[in-house]
Amino acid sequence: MTNTLHRQGKLEDLKGDYVIFTSIAKEIKPGTAPKIHEFLKICNKHGPINIGSSKYGTVLQDDVEFNDLITNLKDGSTSGAVFTDVDTLQKVIAELIEADLGISINVSGLLEGVHECCGKNGIVRHSVEQSLGFWGAKDRLPERDV
């Protein structure tokens, strides 16, 4: 998966790019593996186009088997899934609310779409993070097509 904050593209293309991921605080890492596993199982039931972990890899890019992913993820692993539409994301969020896992879950995507699906689940957005683009020695970055 890419860094979700810096995704670029045409509005129409980005409408099909919603990432939901866990981010575990250092203070609560012990005992979080079963919660992360449940998060991923809930996401997987809804047919993400990609799912995985920053530590173990993803189903799409790294050809990781989902069951191996669950088996190998440990406490504190950052994990996520990518969905192509707001309606599916809304269903995932509803199920995660019901599961009440007690871990931080973030959603990344176009503000309007994220606001809509969270609002349908009674969630009021408390913060927004926006990319200001790329600064500095951009000539040292790899080509866009990499």
PDB file of N, CA and C in Angstrom, residues 90 93-94 97-98 114-127:
ATOM      1  N   GLN A  90     -18.719   2.205   4.269  1.00  0.00           N
ATOM      2  CA  GLN A  90     -19.713   2.499   5.309  1.00  0.00           C
ATOM      3  C   GLN A  90     -20.130   1.227   6.036  1.00  0.00           C
ATOM      4  N   ILE A  93     -17.277   0.134   8.357  1.00  0.00           N
ATOM      5  CA  ILE A  93     -17.250   0.981   9.554  1.00  0.00           C
ATOM      6  C   ILE A  93     -18.374   0.604  10.507  1.00  0.00           C
ATOM      7  N   ALA A  94     -19.562   0.340   9.979  1.00  0.00           N
ATOM      8  CA  ALA A  94     -20.688  -0.062  10.837  1.00  0.00           C
ATOM      9  C   ALA A  94     -20.352  -1.338  11.596  1.00  0.00           C
ATOM     10  N   ILE A  97     -17.767  -0.623  14.320  1.00  0.00           N
ATOM     11  CA  ILE A  97     -18.389   0.030  15.480  1.00  0.00           C
ATOM     12  C   ILE A  97     -19.057  -1.020  16.354  1.00  0.00           C
ATOM     13  N   GLU A  98     -19.770  -1.935  15.725  1.00  0.00           N
ATOM     14  CA  GLU A  98     -20.447  -3.014  16.454  1.00  0.00           C
ATOM     15  C   GLU A  98     -19.437  -3.900  17.190  1.00  0.00           C
ATOM     16  N   VAL A 114     -15.531  10.292   2.803  1.00  0.00           N
ATOM     17  CA  VAL A 114     -15.263   9.835   4.168  1.00  0.00           C
ATOM     18  C   VAL A 114     -16.269  10.457   5.131  1.00  0.00           C
ATOM     19  N   HIS A 115     -16.531  11.744   4.965  1.00  0.00           N
ATOM     20  CA  HIS A 115     -17.508  12.433   5.819  1.00  0.00           C
ATOM     21  C   HIS A 115     -18.892  11.785   5.689  1.00  0.00           C
ATOM     22  N   GLU A 116     -19.270  11.454   4.465  1.00  0.00           N
ATOM     23  CA  GLU A 116     -20.577  10.835   4.210  1.00  0.00           C
ATOM     24  C   GLU A 116     -20.704   9.474   4.896  1.00  0.00           C
ATOM     25  N   CYS A 117     -19.719   8.608   4.693  1.00  0.00           N
ATOM     26  CA  CYS A 117     -19.847   7.258   5.250  1.00  0.00           C
ATOM     27  C   CYS A 117     -19.726   7.270   6.767  1.00  0.00           C
ATOM     28  N   CYS A 118     -18.930   8.151   7.318  1.00  0.00           N
ATOM     29  CA  CYS A 118     -18.844   8.245   8.780  1.00  0.00           C
ATOM     30  C   CYS A 118     -20.136   8.821   9.353  1.00  0.00           C
ATOM     31  N   GLY A 119     -20.682   9.824   8.690  1.00  0.00           N
ATOM     32  CA  GLY A 119     -21.937  10.422   9.142  1.00  0.00           C
ATOM     33  C   GLY A 119     -23.076   9.423   9.175  1.00  0.00           C
ATOM     34  N   LYS A 120     -23.127   8.518   8.203  1.00  0.00           N
ATOM     35  CA  LYS A 120     -24.169   7.486   8.179  1.00  0.00           C
ATOM     36  C   LYS A 120     -24.055   6.540   9.366  1.00  0.00           C
ATOM     37  N   ASN A 121     -22.869   6.484   9.968  1.00  0.00           N
ATOM     38  CA  ASN A 121     -22.644   5.633  11.131  1.00  0.00           C
ATOM     39  C   ASN A 121     -22.629   6.424  12.438  1.00  0.00           C
ATOM     40  N   GLY A 122     -23.002   7.696  12.371  1.00  0.00           N
ATOM     41  CA  GLY A 122     -23.064   8.509  13.583  1.00  0.00           C
ATOM     42  C   GLY A 122     -21.716   8.978  14.099  1.00  0.00           C
ATOM     43  N   ILE A 123     -20.703   8.946  13.260  1.00  0.00           N
ATOM     44  CA  ILE A 123     -19.370   9.391  13.661  1.00  0.00           C
ATOM     45  C   ILE A 123     -19.171  10.832  13.213  1.00  0.00           C
ATOM     46  N   VAL A 124     -18.748  11.671  14.148  1.00  0.00           N
ATOM     47  CA  VAL A 124     -18.422  13.054  13.827  1.00  0.00           C
ATOM     48  C   VAL A 124     -16.901  13.143  13.686  1.00  0.00           C
ATOM     49  N   ARG A 125     -16.463  13.618  12.554  1.00  0.00           N
ATOM     50  CA  ARG A 125     -15.022  13.730  12.298  1.00  0.00           C
ATOM     51  C   ARG A 125     -14.400  14.700  13.298  1.00  0.00           C
ATOM     52  N   HIS A 126     -13.299  14.293  13.909  1.00  0.00           N
ATOM     53  CA  HIS A 126     -12.645  15.162  14.880  1.00  0.00           C
ATOM     54  C   HIS A 126     -11.364  15.786  14.343  1.00  0.00           C
ATOM     55  N   SER A 127     -10.872  15.295  13.207  1.00  0.00           N
ATOM     56  CA  SER A 127      -9.658  15.886  12.655  1.00  0.00           C
ATOM     57  C   SER A 127      -9.537  15.555  11.173  1.00  0.00           C
TER      58      SER A 127
END
